[in-house]
XYZ file of C-alpha atoms in Angstrom:
138
model
C 2.547 -4.699 15.442
C 4.964 -7.299 14.091
C 2.325 -10.019 14.523
C -0.128 -7.996 12.451
C 2.415 -7.368 9.692
C 3.415 -11.038 9.669
C -0.205 -12.191 9.385
C -0.821 -9.720 6.546
C 2.327 -10.904 4.738
C 1.167 -14.502 5.054
C -2.217 -13.510 3.630
C -0.503 -11.788 0.677
C 1.540 -14.943 0.087
C -1.606 -17.081 0.097
C -3.356 -14.763 -2.390
C -0.537 -14.026 -4.824
C 2.428 -15.693 -6.493
C 4.886 -13.601 -4.456
C 7.470 -14.961 -2.067
C 6.516 -13.475 1.301
C 9.150 -15.306 3.357
C 10.785 -11.951 4.022
C 12.119 -9.887 6.871
C 9.519 -7.443 8.119
C 9.910 -3.889 6.816
C 10.463 -0.936 9.114
C 7.249 0.769 10.151
C 7.321 4.484 10.968
C 4.327 6.325 12.354
C 4.437 9.972 11.373
C 2.285 13.002 10.599
C 0.414 13.047 7.292
C 2.565 15.942 6.056
C 5.670 13.746 6.447
C 3.975 10.891 4.598
C 3.213 13.332 1.771
C 6.749 14.723 1.731
C 8.169 11.206 1.444
C 5.827 10.753 -1.516
C 7.014 14.043 -3.046
C 4.046 16.268 -2.152
C 5.065 19.427 -0.321
C 1.958 21.620 -0.522
C -0.366 21.247 2.481
C -3.576 21.651 0.436
C -2.456 19.102 -2.147
C -1.438 16.719 0.636
C -4.850 16.959 2.291
C -6.663 16.593 -1.045
C -4.591 13.517 -1.921
C -5.650 11.789 1.328
C -2.456 9.763 1.179
C -2.761 7.002 3.763
C 0.709 5.528 3.682
C 3.881 5.241 1.681
C 6.548 2.604 1.100
C 10.064 3.651 0.159
C 13.093 1.833 -1.257
C 14.717 1.813 2.180
C 12.268 -0.917 3.173
C 10.233 1.455 5.304
C 6.483 1.890 5.450
C 5.288 5.275 6.678
C 1.796 5.487 8.124
C -0.011 8.344 9.805
C 0.215 8.697 13.569
C -3.582 8.800 13.695
C -3.811 5.194 12.527
C -5.333 2.722 14.904
C -4.030 -0.595 13.672
C -6.758 -2.338 15.667
C -9.155 -0.710 13.178
C -9.855 -3.105 10.305
C -9.937 -0.253 7.735
C -6.464 0.842 8.807
C -5.253 -2.743 8.649
C -6.363 -2.892 5.015
C -4.293 0.226 4.291
C -1.264 -1.365 5.928
C -1.839 -4.458 3.780
C -1.796 -2.213 0.691
C 1.616 -0.815 1.653
C 2.889 -4.308 2.455
C 1.937 -5.370 -1.077
C 4.283 -2.641 -2.365
C 7.006 -3.936 -0.041
C 6.495 -7.472 -1.382
C 6.481 -6.223 -4.978
C 9.744 -4.384 -4.417
C 11.535 -7.207 -2.615
C 10.389 -9.667 -5.286
C 11.961 -7.374 -7.904
C 8.648 -6.708 -9.634
C 9.525 -3.081 -9.879
C 11.954 -2.486 -12.700
C 12.277 0.080 -15.422
C 9.795 -1.780 -17.659
C 7.040 -2.312 -15.099
C 4.357 0.338 -14.947
C 3.778 1.867 -11.521
C 0.057 2.070 -12.282
C -0.090 -1.718 -12.555
C 1.731 -2.070 -9.243
C -0.807 0.240 -7.642
C -3.684 -1.620 -9.285
C -2.380 -4.943 -7.960
C -2.042 -3.501 -4.445
C -5.633 -2.220 -4.574
C -6.902 -5.546 -5.930
C -5.295 -7.479 -3.082
C -6.485 -4.893 -0.563
C -10.029 -5.175 -1.894
C -9.902 -8.997 -1.763
C -8.844 -8.762 1.886
C -11.551 -6.180 2.595
C -14.215 -8.404 0.983
C -13.160 -11.330 3.185
C -13.620 -9.054 6.192
C -17.052 -7.753 5.122
C -15.824 -4.342 3.958
C -16.574 -2.423 0.790
C -13.845 -2.117 -1.871
C -11.772 1.053 -1.991
C -10.941 1.057 -5.710
C -13.634 2.588 -7.884
C -14.135 1.583 -11.517
C -13.000 5.051 -12.624
C -9.756 4.839 -10.621
C -9.133 1.335 -12.001
C -9.527 2.693 -15.518
C -7.140 5.575 -14.796
C -4.475 3.254 -13.350
C -4.757 0.934 -16.344
C -4.670 3.857 -18.782
C -1.528 5.230 -17.165
C 0.307 2.106 -18.360
C -0.800 2.114 -21.968
C 1.927 2.940 -24.415
């Protein structure tokens, strides 16, 4: 698992301006309901509708669902997405003036670049891109 996270961090470093010479974050495998609760979603129906794949918190921990098979390339791309948030946070990108929608957009863009290199379709639709961008307009 650490080898996978390290290789994904190196990839992020090669495809962004971020410093990725970092300690690896904690990785916790847990049920989807716990991932949702860490994200602030308590209702089961809302959690299932959200299809939340993972979550990174300020305690330098990435939570992923127990059902993940990190040998599966799709699941690896989701881990990469959460690692982008870890890198953003440790590089102090996240401050009171930085829009969370832009952080999410950047994580999806890097995830989709990685997916393209591995012959996979992008996960971010044009509509979702527009919504993330619009959430940051003042």
